[in-house]
PDB file of N, CA and C in Angstrom:
ATOM      1  N   UNK A   1     186.011  45.703  31.616  1.00 59.00           N
ATOM      2  CA  UNK A   1     185.503  44.380  31.841  1.00 59.00           C
ATOM      3  C   UNK A   1     184.266  44.210  30.965  1.00 59.00           C
ATOM      4  N   UNK A   2     184.102  42.992  30.452  1.00 61.00           N
ATOM      5  CA  UNK A   2     182.921  42.688  29.651  1.00 61.00           C
ATOM      6  C   UNK A   2     181.976  41.799  30.438  1.00 61.00           C
ATOM      7  N   UNK A   3     180.704  42.128  30.366  1.00 66.00           N
ATOM      8  CA  UNK A   3     179.651  41.295  30.934  1.00 66.00           C
ATOM      9  C   UNK A   3     178.758  40.917  29.765  1.00 66.00           C
ATOM     10  N   UNK A   4     178.957  39.714  29.250  1.00 68.00           N
ATOM     11  CA  UNK A   4     178.313  39.351  27.997  1.00 68.00           C
ATOM     12  C   UNK A   4     178.967  40.151  26.898  1.00 68.00           C
ATOM     13  N   UNK A   5     178.229  40.984  26.238  1.00 69.00           N
ATOM     14  CA  UNK A   5     178.777  41.875  25.204  1.00 69.00           C
ATOM     15  C   UNK A   5     178.768  43.324  25.662  1.00 69.00           C
ATOM     16  N   UNK A   6     178.449  43.556  26.934  1.00 73.00           N
ATOM     17  CA  UNK A   6     178.363  44.918  27.461  1.00 73.00           C
ATOM     18  C   UNK A   6     179.607  45.256  28.274  1.00 73.00           C
ATOM     19  N   UNK A   7     180.189  46.404  27.988  1.00 72.00           N
ATOM     20  CA  UNK A   7     181.378  46.850  28.712  1.00 72.00           C
ATOM     21  C   UNK A   7     180.942  47.500  30.018  1.00 72.00           C
ATOM     22  N   UNK A   8     181.615  47.127  31.101  1.00 76.00           N
ATOM     23  CA  UNK A   8     181.317  47.673  32.419  1.00 76.00           C
ATOM     24  C   UNK A   8     182.604  48.283  32.972  1.00 76.00           C
ATOM     25  N   UNK A   9     182.521  49.506  33.447  1.00 81.00           N
ATOM     26  CA  UNK A   9     183.669  50.155  34.058  1.00 81.00           C
ATOM     27  C   UNK A   9     183.500  50.216  35.571  1.00 81.00           C
ATOM     28  N   UNK A  10     184.509  49.744  36.289  1.00 85.00           N
ATOM     29  CA  UNK A  10     184.481  49.769  37.749  1.00 85.00           C
ATOM     30  C   UNK A  10     185.827  50.305  38.217  1.00 85.00           C
ATOM     31  N   UNK A  11     185.810  51.329  39.049  1.00 91.00           N
ATOM     32  CA  UNK A  11     187.057  51.893  39.558  1.00 91.00           C
ATOM     33  C   UNK A  11     187.440  51.178  40.848  1.00 91.00           C
ATOM     34  N   UNK A  12     188.608  50.547  40.818  1.00 93.00           N
ATOM     35  CA  UNK A  12     189.122  49.815  41.972  1.00 93.00           C
ATOM     36  C   UNK A  12     190.469  50.398  42.368  1.00 93.00           C
ATOM     37  N   UNK A  13     190.825  50.217  43.626  1.00 95.00           N
ATOM     38  CA  UNK A  13     192.128  50.632  44.127  1.00 95.00           C
ATOM     39  C   UNK A  13     192.822  49.402  44.686  1.00 95.00           C
ATOM     40  N   UNK A  14     194.044  49.160  44.239  1.00 96.00           N
ATOM     41  CA  UNK A  14     194.836  48.049  44.759  1.00 96.00           C
ATOM     42  C   UNK A  14     195.963  48.570  45.623  1.00 96.00           C
ATOM     43  N   UNK A  15     196.120  47.984  46.805  1.00 97.00           N
ATOM     44  CA  UNK A  15     197.197  48.389  47.711  1.00 97.00           C
ATOM     45  C   UNK A  15     198.028  47.149  48.031  1.00 97.00           C
ATOM     46  N   UNK A  16     199.309  47.185  47.645  1.00 96.00           N
ATOM     47  CA  UNK A  16     200.178  46.044  47.890  1.00 96.00           C
ATOM     48  C   UNK A  16     200.556  45.959  49.360  1.00 96.00           C
ATOM     49  N   UNK A  17     200.645  44.734  49.840  1.00 95.00           N
ATOM     50  CA  UNK A  17     201.009  44.488  51.230  1.00 95.00           C
ATOM     51  C   UNK A  17     202.483  44.807  51.441  1.00 95.00           C
ATOM     52  N   UNK A  18     202.785  45.442  52.548  1.00 95.00           N
ATOM     53  CA  UNK A  18     204.185  45.714  52.898  1.00 95.00           C
ATOM     54  C   UNK A  18     204.828  44.488  53.536  1.00 95.00           C
ATOM     55  N   UNK A  19     204.012  43.610  54.076  1.00 95.00           N
ATOM     56  CA  UNK A  19     204.523  42.447  54.808  1.00 95.00           C
ATOM     57  C   UNK A  19     204.600  41.180  53.969  1.00 95.00           C
ATOM     58  N   UNK A  20     203.712  41.056  52.991  1.00 94.00           N
ATOM     59  CA  UNK A  20     203.643  39.805  52.228  1.00 94.00           C
ATOM     60  C   UNK A  20     203.796  40.093  50.736  1.00 94.00           C
ATOM     61  N   UNK A  21     204.913  39.663  50.187  1.00 92.00           N
ATOM     62  CA  UNK A  21     205.194  39.849  48.772  1.00 92.00           C
ATOM     63  C   UNK A  21     204.149  39.107  47.935  1.00 92.00           C
ATOM     64  N   UNK A  22     203.618  39.757  46.924  1.00 94.00           N
ATOM     65  CA  UNK A  22     202.645  39.118  46.048  1.00 94.00           C
ATOM     66  C   UNK A  22     201.211  39.209  46.525  1.00 94.00           C
ATOM     67  N   UNK A  23     200.969  39.981  47.574  1.00 98.00           N
ATOM     68  CA  UNK A  23     199.600  40.131  48.084  1.00 98.00           C
ATOM     69  C   UNK A  23     199.123  41.561  47.841  1.00 98.00           C
ATOM     70  N   UNK A  24     197.845  41.677  47.447  1.00 98.00           N
ATOM     71  CA  UNK A  24     197.261  42.989  47.198  1.00 98.00           C
ATOM     72  C   UNK A  24     195.858  43.037  47.790  1.00 98.00           C
ATOM     73  N   UNK A  25     195.556  44.155  48.417  1.00 98.00           N
ATOM     74  CA  UNK A  25     194.223  44.399  48.966  1.00 98.00           C
ATOM     75  C   UNK A  25     193.477  45.268  47.957  1.00 98.00           C
ATOM     76  N   UNK A  26     192.263  44.869  47.610  1.00 97.00           N
ATOM     77  CA  UNK A  26     191.481  45.575  46.593  1.00 97.00           C
ATOM     78  C   UNK A  26     190.310  46.288  47.261  1.00 97.00           C
ATOM     79  N   UNK A  27     190.156  47.579  46.926  1.00 97.00           N
ATOM     80  CA  UNK A  27     189.109  48.421  47.514  1.00 97.00           C
ATOM     81  C   UNK A  27     188.249  49.029  46.411  1.00 97.00           C
ATOM     82  N   UNK A  28     186.999  49.299  46.750  1.00 95.00           N
ATOM     83  CA  UNK A  28     186.100  50.064  45.878  1.00 95.00           C
ATOM     84  C   UNK A  28     185.431  51.116  46.739  1.00 95.00           C
ATOM     85  N   UNK A  29     185.620  52.371  46.360  1.00 94.00           N
ATOM     86  CA  UNK A  29     185.077  53.503  47.109  1.00 94.00           C
ATOM     87  C   UNK A  29     185.449  53.423  48.593  1.00 94.00           C
ATOM     88  N   UNK A  30     186.692  53.016  48.864  1.00 95.00           N
ATOM     89  CA  UNK A  30     187.202  52.962  50.228  1.00 95.00           C
ATOM     90  C   UNK A  30     186.828  51.724  51.018  1.00 95.00           C
ATOM     91  N   UNK A  31     186.015  50.855  50.455  1.00 96.00           N
ATOM     92  CA  UNK A  31     185.584  49.642  51.153  1.00 96.00           C
ATOM     93  C   UNK A  31     186.379  48.441  50.647  1.00 96.00           C
ATOM     94  N   UNK A  32     186.895  47.601  51.561  1.00 96.00           N
ATOM     95  CA  UNK A  32     187.662  46.430  51.132  1.00 96.00           C
ATOM     96  C   UNK A  32     186.775  45.417  50.407  1.00 96.00           C
ATOM     97  N   UNK A  33     187.245  44.958  49.255  1.00 96.00           N
ATOM     98  CA  UNK A  33     186.510  43.968  48.463  1.00 96.00           C
ATOM     99  C   UNK A  33     187.131  42.586  48.538  1.00 96.00           C
ATOM    100  N   UNK A  34     188.464  42.548  48.378  1.00 96.00           N
ATOM    101  CA  UNK A  34     189.112  41.241  48.309  1.00 96.00           C
ATOM    102  C   UNK A  34     190.590  41.345  48.641  1.00 96.00           C
ATOM    103  N   UNK A  35     191.159  40.175  48.874  1.00 98.00           N
ATOM    104  CA  UNK A  35     192.604  40.034  49.033  1.00 98.00           C
ATOM    105  C   UNK A  35     193.058  39.100  47.922  1.00 98.00           C
ATOM    106  N   UNK A  36     194.014  39.552  47.110  1.00 97.00           N
ATOM    107  CA  UNK A  36     194.520  38.759  45.998  1.00 97.00           C
ATOM    108  C   UNK A  36     195.972  38.396  46.274  1.00 97.00           C
ATOM    109  N   UNK A  37     196.285  37.104  46.141  1.00 97.00           N
ATOM    110  CA  UNK A  37     197.635  36.629  46.397  1.00 97.00           C
ATOM    111  C   UNK A  37     198.169  35.916  45.163  1.00 97.00           C
ATOM    112  N   UNK A  38     199.261  36.431  44.621  1.00 97.00           N
ATOM    113  CA  UNK A  38     199.911  35.811  43.474  1.00 97.00           C
ATOM    114  C   UNK A  38     200.666  34.585  43.969  1.00 97.00           C
ATOM    115  N   UNK A  39     200.257  33.396  43.512  1.00 95.00           N
ATOM    116  CA  UNK A  39     200.907  32.167  43.966  1.00 95.00           C
ATOM    117  C   UNK A  39     201.893  31.620  42.943  1.00 95.00           C
ATOM    118  N   UNK A  40     201.740  32.042  41.686  1.00 95.00           N
ATOM    119  CA  UNK A  40     202.684  31.630  40.643  1.00 95.00           C
ATOM    120  C   UNK A  40     202.713  32.691  39.555  1.00 95.00           C
ATOM    121  N   UNK A  41     203.932  32.972  39.059  1.00 95.00           N
ATOM    122  CA  UNK A  41     204.115  33.899  37.932  1.00 95.00           C
ATOM    123  C   UNK A  41     205.070  33.244  36.949  1.00 95.00           C
ATOM    124  N   UNK A  42     204.690  33.183  35.674  1.00 94.00           N
ATOM    125  CA  UNK A  42     205.561  32.616  34.645  1.00 94.00           C
ATOM    126  C   UNK A  42     206.840  33.444  34.546  1.00 94.00           C
ATOM    127  N   UNK A  43     207.962  32.800  34.244  1.00 94.00           N
ATOM    128  CA  UNK A  43     209.231  33.533  34.142  1.00 94.00           C
ATOM    129  C   UNK A  43     209.185  34.703  33.159  1.00 94.00           C
ATOM    130  N   UNK A  44     208.386  34.584  32.091  1.00 94.00           N
ATOM    131  CA  UNK A  44     208.293  35.675  31.117  1.00 94.00           C
ATOM    132  C   UNK A  44     207.143  36.640  31.427  1.00 94.00           C
ATOM    133  N   UNK A  45     206.530  36.486  32.590  1.00 94.00           N
ATOM    134  CA  UNK A  45     205.418  37.338  33.045  1.00 94.00           C
ATOM    135  C   UNK A  45     204.206  37.281  32.117  1.00 94.00           C
ATOM    136  N   UNK A  46     204.061  36.207  31.362  1.00 93.00           N
ATOM    137  CA  UNK A  46     202.939  36.082  30.431  1.00 93.00           C
ATOM    138  C   UNK A  46     201.644  35.701  31.128  1.00 93.00           C
ATOM    139  N   UNK A  47     201.748  35.065  32.283  1.00 93.00           N
ATOM    140  CA  UNK A  47     200.551  34.622  33.000  1.00 93.00           C
ATOM    141  C   UNK A  47     200.895  34.391  34.468  1.00 93.00           C
ATOM    142  N   UNK A  48     199.854  34.279  35.263  1.00 94.00           N
ATOM    143  CA  UNK A  48     200.040  34.026  36.682  1.00 94.00           C
ATOM    144  C   UNK A  48     198.799  33.388  37.279  1.00 94.00           C
ATOM    145  N   UNK A  49     198.988  32.792  38.438  1.00 94.00           N
ATOM    146  CA  UNK A  49     197.886  32.180  39.174  1.00 94.00           C
ATOM    147  C   UNK A  49     197.663  33.017  40.428  1.00 94.00           C
ATOM    148  N   UNK A  50     196.419  33.462  40.613  1.00 94.00           N
ATOM    149  CA  UNK A  50     196.075  34.365  41.706  1.00 94.00           C
ATOM    150  C   UNK A  50     194.938  33.755  42.521  1.00 94.00           C
ATOM    151  N   UNK A  51     195.142  33.674  43.842  1.00 94.00           N
ATOM    152  CA  UNK A  51     194.073  33.240  44.744  1.00 94.00           C
ATOM    153  C   UNK A  51     193.358  34.500  45.217  1.00 94.00           C
ATOM    154  N   UNK A  52     192.046  34.549  45.002  1.00 94.00           N
ATOM    155  CA  UNK A  52     191.235  35.721  45.330  1.00 94.00           C
ATOM    156  C   UNK A  52     190.290  35.358  46.465  1.00 94.00           C
ATOM    157  N   UNK A  53     190.431  36.073  47.577  1.00 95.00           N
ATOM    158  CA  UNK A  53     189.521  35.858  48.708  1.00 95.00           C
ATOM    159  C   UNK A  53     188.593  37.061  48.799  1.00 95.00           C
ATOM    160  N   UNK A  54     187.316  36.828  48.539  1.00 94.00           N
ATOM    161  CA  UNK A  54     186.322  37.898  48.596  1.00 94.00           C
ATOM    162  C   UNK A  54     186.004  38.208  50.052  1.00 94.00           C
ATOM    163  N   UNK A  55     186.081  39.479  50.400  1.00 96.00           N
ATOM    164  CA  UNK A  55     185.754  39.893  51.763  1.00 96.00           C
ATOM    165  C   UNK A  55     184.277  40.240  51.894  1.00 96.00           C
ATOM    166  N   UNK A  56     183.583  40.350  50.763  1.00 94.00           N
ATOM    167  CA  UNK A  56     182.161  40.692  50.793  1.00 94.00           C
ATOM    168  C   UNK A  56     181.275  39.458  50.703  1.00 94.00           C
ATOM    169  N   UNK A  57     181.751  38.419  50.002  1.00 94.00           N
ATOM    170  CA  UNK A  57     180.945  37.217  49.823  1.00 94.00           C
ATOM    171  C   UNK A  57     181.440  36.038  50.642  1.00 94.00           C
ATOM    172  N   UNK A  58     182.638  36.168  51.215  1.00 92.00           N
ATOM    173  CA  UNK A  58     183.191  35.085  52.016  1.00 92.00           C
ATOM    174  C   UNK A  58     183.610  33.874  51.199  1.00 92.00           C
ATOM    175  N   UNK A  59     183.921  34.074  49.928  1.00 92.00           N
ATOM    176  CA  UNK A  59     184.329  32.972  49.061  1.00 92.00           C
ATOM    177  C   UNK A  59     185.777  33.147  48.633  1.00 92.00           C
ATOM    178  N   UNK A  60     186.371  32.045  48.197  1.00 92.00           N
ATOM    179  CA  UNK A  60     187.727  32.067  47.663  1.00 92.00           C
ATOM    180  C   UNK A  60     187.713  31.349  46.328  1.00 92.00           C
ATOM    181  N   UNK A  61     188.388  31.924  45.353  1.00 91.00           N
ATOM    182  CA  UNK A  61     188.500  31.263  44.059  1.00 91.00           C
ATOM    183  C   UNK A  61     189.889  31.514  43.501  1.00 91.00           C
ATOM    184  N   UNK A  62     190.217  30.788  42.444  1.00 93.00           N
ATOM    185  CA  UNK A  62     191.542  30.867  41.837  1.00 93.00           C
ATOM    186  C   UNK A  62     191.394  31.357  40.401  1.00 93.00           C
ATOM    187  N   UNK A  63     192.209  32.347  40.040  1.00 91.00           N
ATOM    188  CA  UNK A  63     192.238  32.879  38.675  1.00 91.00           C
ATOM    189  C   UNK A  63     193.534  32.470  37.996  1.00 91.00           C
ATOM    190  N   UNK A  64     193.447  32.123  36.729  1.00 91.00           N
ATOM    191  CA  UNK A  64     194.622  32.001  35.886  1.00 91.00           C
ATOM    192  C   UNK A  64     194.557  33.220  34.971  1.00 91.00           C
ATOM    193  N   UNK A  65     195.425  34.178  35.211  1.00 90.00           N
ATOM    194  CA  UNK A  65     195.375  35.451  34.480  1.00 90.00           C
ATOM    195  C   UNK A  65     196.458  35.482  33.416  1.00 90.00           C
ATOM    196  N   UNK A  66     196.064  35.965  32.237  1.00 89.00           N
ATOM    197  CA  UNK A  66     196.963  36.000  31.089  1.00 89.00           C
ATOM    198  C   UNK A  66     197.178  37.450  30.679  1.00 89.00           C
ATOM    199  N   UNK A  67     198.433  37.809  30.516  1.00 88.00           N
ATOM    200  CA  UNK A  67     198.770  39.161  30.074  1.00 88.00           C
ATOM    201  C   UNK A  67     198.168  39.409  28.691  1.00 88.00           C
ATOM    202  N   UNK A  68     197.671  40.603  28.480  1.00 80.00           N
ATOM    203  CA  UNK A  68     196.952  40.942  27.252  1.00 80.00           C
ATOM    204  C   UNK A  68     197.716  40.547  25.988  1.00 80.00           C
ATOM    205  N   UNK A  69     199.010  40.799  25.957  1.00 82.00           N
ATOM    206  CA  UNK A  69     199.795  40.524  24.753  1.00 82.00           C
ATOM    207  C   UNK A  69     199.995  39.027  24.500  1.00 82.00           C
ATOM    208  N   UNK A  70     199.592  38.169  25.445  1.00 83.00           N
ATOM    209  CA  UNK A  70     199.741  36.721  25.293  1.00 83.00           C
ATOM    210  C   UNK A  70     198.399  36.002  25.152  1.00 83.00           C
ATOM    211  N   UNK A  71     197.297  36.746  25.117  1.00 76.00           N
ATOM    212  CA  UNK A  71     195.973  36.112  25.088  1.00 76.00           C
ATOM    213  C   UNK A  71     195.788  35.228  23.863  1.00 76.00           C
ATOM    214  N   UNK A  72     196.267  35.672  22.722  1.00 76.00           N
ATOM    215  CA  UNK A  72     196.048  34.900  21.493  1.00 76.00           C
ATOM    216  C   UNK A  72     196.594  33.474  21.609  1.00 76.00           C
ATOM    217  N   UNK A  73     197.753  33.320  22.244  1.00 79.00           N
ATOM    218  CA  UNK A  73     198.363  31.996  22.383  1.00 79.00           C
ATOM    219  C   UNK A  73     197.860  31.236  23.606  1.00 79.00           C
ATOM    220  N   UNK A  74     197.178  31.920  24.495  1.00 79.00           N
ATOM    221  CA  UNK A  74     196.680  31.266  25.705  1.00 79.00           C
ATOM    222  C   UNK A  74     197.764  31.142  26.763  1.00 79.00           C
ATOM    223  N   UNK A  75     197.404  30.646  27.931  1.00 85.00           N
ATOM    224  CA  UNK A  75     198.365  30.556  29.032  1.00 85.00           C
ATOM    225  C   UNK A  75     199.437  29.497  28.786  1.00 85.00           C
ATOM    226  N   UNK A  76     200.616  29.754  29.287  1.00 89.00           N
ATOM    227  CA  UNK A  76     201.726  28.813  29.202  1.00 89.00           C
ATOM    228  C   UNK A  76     201.388  27.534  29.975  1.00 89.00           C
ATOM    229  N   UNK A  77     202.063  26.454  29.590  1.00 91.00           N
ATOM    230  CA  UNK A  77     201.865  25.164  30.251  1.00 91.00           C
ATOM    231  C   UNK A  77     202.082  25.281  31.761  1.00 91.00           C
ATOM    232  N   UNK A  78     203.129  25.996  32.165  1.00 92.00           N
ATOM    233  CA  UNK A  78     203.461  26.107  33.586  1.00 92.00           C
ATOM    234  C   UNK A  78     202.321  26.740  34.381  1.00 92.00           C
ATOM    235  N   UNK A  79     201.684  27.746  33.803  1.00 92.00           N
ATOM    236  CA  UNK A  79     200.557  28.389  34.486  1.00 92.00           C
ATOM    237  C   UNK A  79     199.369  27.442  34.582  1.00 92.00           C
ATOM    238  N   UNK A  80     199.093  26.723  33.502  1.00 90.00           N
ATOM    239  CA  UNK A  80     197.990  25.753  33.539  1.00 90.00           C
ATOM    240  C   UNK A  80     198.262  24.669  34.575  1.00 90.00           C
ATOM    241  N   UNK A  81     199.514  24.221  34.657  1.00 91.00           N
ATOM    242  CA  UNK A  81     199.891  23.184  35.625  1.00 91.00           C
ATOM    243  C   UNK A  81     199.686  23.686  37.054  1.00 91.00           C
ATOM    244  N   UNK A  82     200.155  24.889  37.344  1.00 92.00           N
ATOM    245  CA  UNK A  82     199.997  25.437  38.696  1.00 92.00           C
ATOM    246  C   UNK A  82     198.530  25.659  39.043  1.00 92.00           C
ATOM    247  N   UNK A  83     197.763  26.148  38.076  1.00 92.00           N
ATOM    248  CA  UNK A  83     196.331  26.339  38.289  1.00 92.00           C
ATOM    249  C   UNK A  83     195.672  25.001  38.632  1.00 92.00           C
ATOM    250  N   UNK A  84     195.993  23.960  37.873  1.00 91.00           N
ATOM    251  CA  UNK A  84     195.416  22.629  38.114  1.00 91.00           C
ATOM    252  C   UNK A  84     195.875  22.048  39.441  1.00 91.00           C
ATOM    253  N   UNK A  85     197.093  22.381  39.853  1.00 91.00           N
ATOM    254  CA  UNK A  85     197.607  21.883  41.132  1.00 91.00           C
ATOM    255  C   UNK A  85     196.821  22.476  42.302  1.00 91.00           C
ATOM    256  N   UNK A  86     196.445  23.746  42.174  1.00 90.00           N
ATOM    257  CA  UNK A  86     195.743  24.429  43.259  1.00 90.00           C
ATOM    258  C   UNK A  86     194.256  24.106  43.258  1.00 90.00           C
ATOM    259  N   UNK A  87     193.651  24.080  42.093  1.00 88.00           N
ATOM    260  CA  UNK A  87     192.218  23.808  41.994  1.00 88.00           C
ATOM    261  C   UNK A  87     191.991  22.722  40.953  1.00 88.00           C
ATOM    262  N   UNK A  88     191.163  21.761  41.282  1.00 79.00           N
ATOM    263  CA  UNK A  88     190.949  20.628  40.380  1.00 79.00           C
ATOM    264  C   UNK A  88     189.776  20.849  39.436  1.00 79.00           C
ATOM    265  N   UNK A  89     189.194  22.011  39.499  1.00 77.00           N
ATOM    266  CA  UNK A  89     188.114  22.338  38.577  1.00 77.00           C
ATOM    267  C   UNK A  89     188.350  23.759  38.088  1.00 77.00           C
ATOM    268  N   UNK A  90     187.867  24.036  36.959  1.00 75.00           N
ATOM    269  CA  UNK A  90     188.034  25.376  36.413  1.00 75.00           C
ATOM    270  C   UNK A  90     187.291  25.478  35.106  1.00 75.00           C
ATOM    271  N   UNK A  91     187.186  26.701  34.635  1.00 71.00           N
ATOM    272  CA  UNK A  91     186.531  26.902  33.354  1.00 71.00           C
ATOM    273  C   UNK A  91     187.218  28.040  32.628  1.00 71.00           C
ATOM    274  N   UNK A  92     187.203  27.973  31.335  1.00 65.00           N
ATOM    275  CA  UNK A  92     187.826  28.992  30.497  1.00 65.00           C
ATOM    276  C   UNK A  92     186.861  30.164  30.371  1.00 65.00           C
ATOM    277  N   UNK A  93     187.340  31.356  30.721  1.00 69.00           N
ATOM    278  CA  UNK A  93     186.487  32.541  30.623  1.00 69.00           C
ATOM    279  C   UNK A  93     187.073  33.564  29.661  1.00 69.00           C
ATOM    280  N   UNK A  94     188.074  33.167  28.902  1.00 66.00           N
ATOM    281  CA  UNK A  94     188.644  34.059  27.905  1.00 66.00           C
ATOM    282  C   UNK A  94     188.819  33.272  26.619  1.00 66.00           C
ATOM    283  N   UNK A  95     189.024  33.997  25.551  1.00 65.00           N
ATOM    284  CA  UNK A  95     189.324  33.367  24.273  1.00 65.00           C
ATOM    285  C   UNK A  95     190.344  34.237  23.552  1.00 65.00           C
ATOM    286  N   UNK A  96     190.827  33.746  22.443  1.00 66.00           N
ATOM    287  CA  UNK A  96     191.861  34.487  21.715  1.00 66.00           C
ATOM    288  C   UNK A  96     191.351  35.819  21.170  1.00 66.00           C
ATOM    289  N   UNK A  97     190.046  36.012  21.138  1.00 69.00           N
ATOM    290  CA  UNK A  97     189.513  37.280  20.632  1.00 69.00           C
ATOM    291  C   UNK A  97     189.023  38.218  21.739  1.00 69.00           C
ATOM    292  N   UNK A  98     189.448  37.978  22.982  1.00 67.00           N
ATOM    293  CA  UNK A  98     189.038  38.842  24.104  1.00 67.00           C
ATOM    294  C   UNK A  98     189.374  40.309  23.846  1.00 67.00           C
ATOM    295  N   UNK A  99     190.593  40.567  23.420  1.00 67.00           N
ATOM    296  CA  UNK A  99     191.018  41.957  23.197  1.00 67.00           C
ATOM    297  C   UNK A  99     190.170  42.621  22.130  1.00 67.00           C
ATOM    298  N   UNK A 100     189.892  41.889  21.057  1.00 70.00           N
ATOM    299  CA  UNK A 100     189.086  42.455  19.970  1.00 70.00           C
ATOM    300  C   UNK A 100     187.664  42.730  20.449  1.00 70.00           C
ATOM    301  N   UNK A 101     187.094  41.819  21.230  1.00 68.00           N
ATOM    302  CA  UNK A 101     185.741  42.026  21.760  1.00 68.00           C
ATOM    303  C   UNK A 101     185.685  43.282  22.623  1.00 68.00           C
ATOM    304  N   UNK A 102     186.714  43.490  23.442  1.00 62.00           N
ATOM    305  CA  UNK A 102     186.765  44.668  24.291  1.00 62.00           C
ATOM    306  C   UNK A 102     186.872  45.935  23.444  1.00 62.00           C
ATOM    307  N   UNK A 103     187.730  45.897  22.418  1.00 66.00           N
ATOM    308  CA  UNK A 103     187.868  47.054  21.538  1.00 66.00           C
ATOM    309  C   UNK A 103     186.554  47.364  20.818  1.00 66.00           C
ATOM    310  N   UNK A 104     185.835  46.334  20.401  1.00 68.00           N
ATOM    311  CA  UNK A 104     184.575  46.528  19.673  1.00 68.00           C
ATOM    312  C   UNK A 104     183.537  47.251  20.518  1.00 68.00           C
ATOM    313  N   UNK A 105     183.595  47.114  21.831  1.00 63.00           N
ATOM    314  CA  UNK A 105     182.620  47.794  22.688  1.00 63.00           C
ATOM    315  C   UNK A 105     182.889  49.287  22.764  1.00 63.00           C
ATOM    316  N   UNK A 106     184.088  49.711  22.383  1.00 58.00           N
ATOM    317  CA  UNK A 106     184.444  51.131  22.426  1.00 58.00           C
ATOM    318  C   UNK A 106     183.950  51.880  21.195  1.00 58.00           C
ATOM    319  N   UNK A 107     183.580  51.154  20.164  1.00 54.00           N
ATOM    320  CA  UNK A 107     183.153  51.777  18.901  1.00 54.00           C
ATOM    321  C   UNK A 107     181.736  52.268  18.990  1.00 54.00           C
TER     322      UNK A 107
END
């Protein structure tokens, strides 16, 4: 993960729900952090819309996540549409050079 131009490593554990398809519980050092629910996945798996409920801050937000190999082209129309349907506000937090920026921090 990048914070500005600084790379930050955080070890997380994801445990998929046995009862609810598309739901994952996220832990850090054994403590629950969030519940993530996949609400939409593009047919080609290039992107998805994930509702994230923070268990530490009591907030909920929506992510439009793009698979690394599709970042250059950006999210598919269907993912953008679903994201807009769920949340009427949002901001772009990635760019086509995300992968390169991450690689540059390893040098």
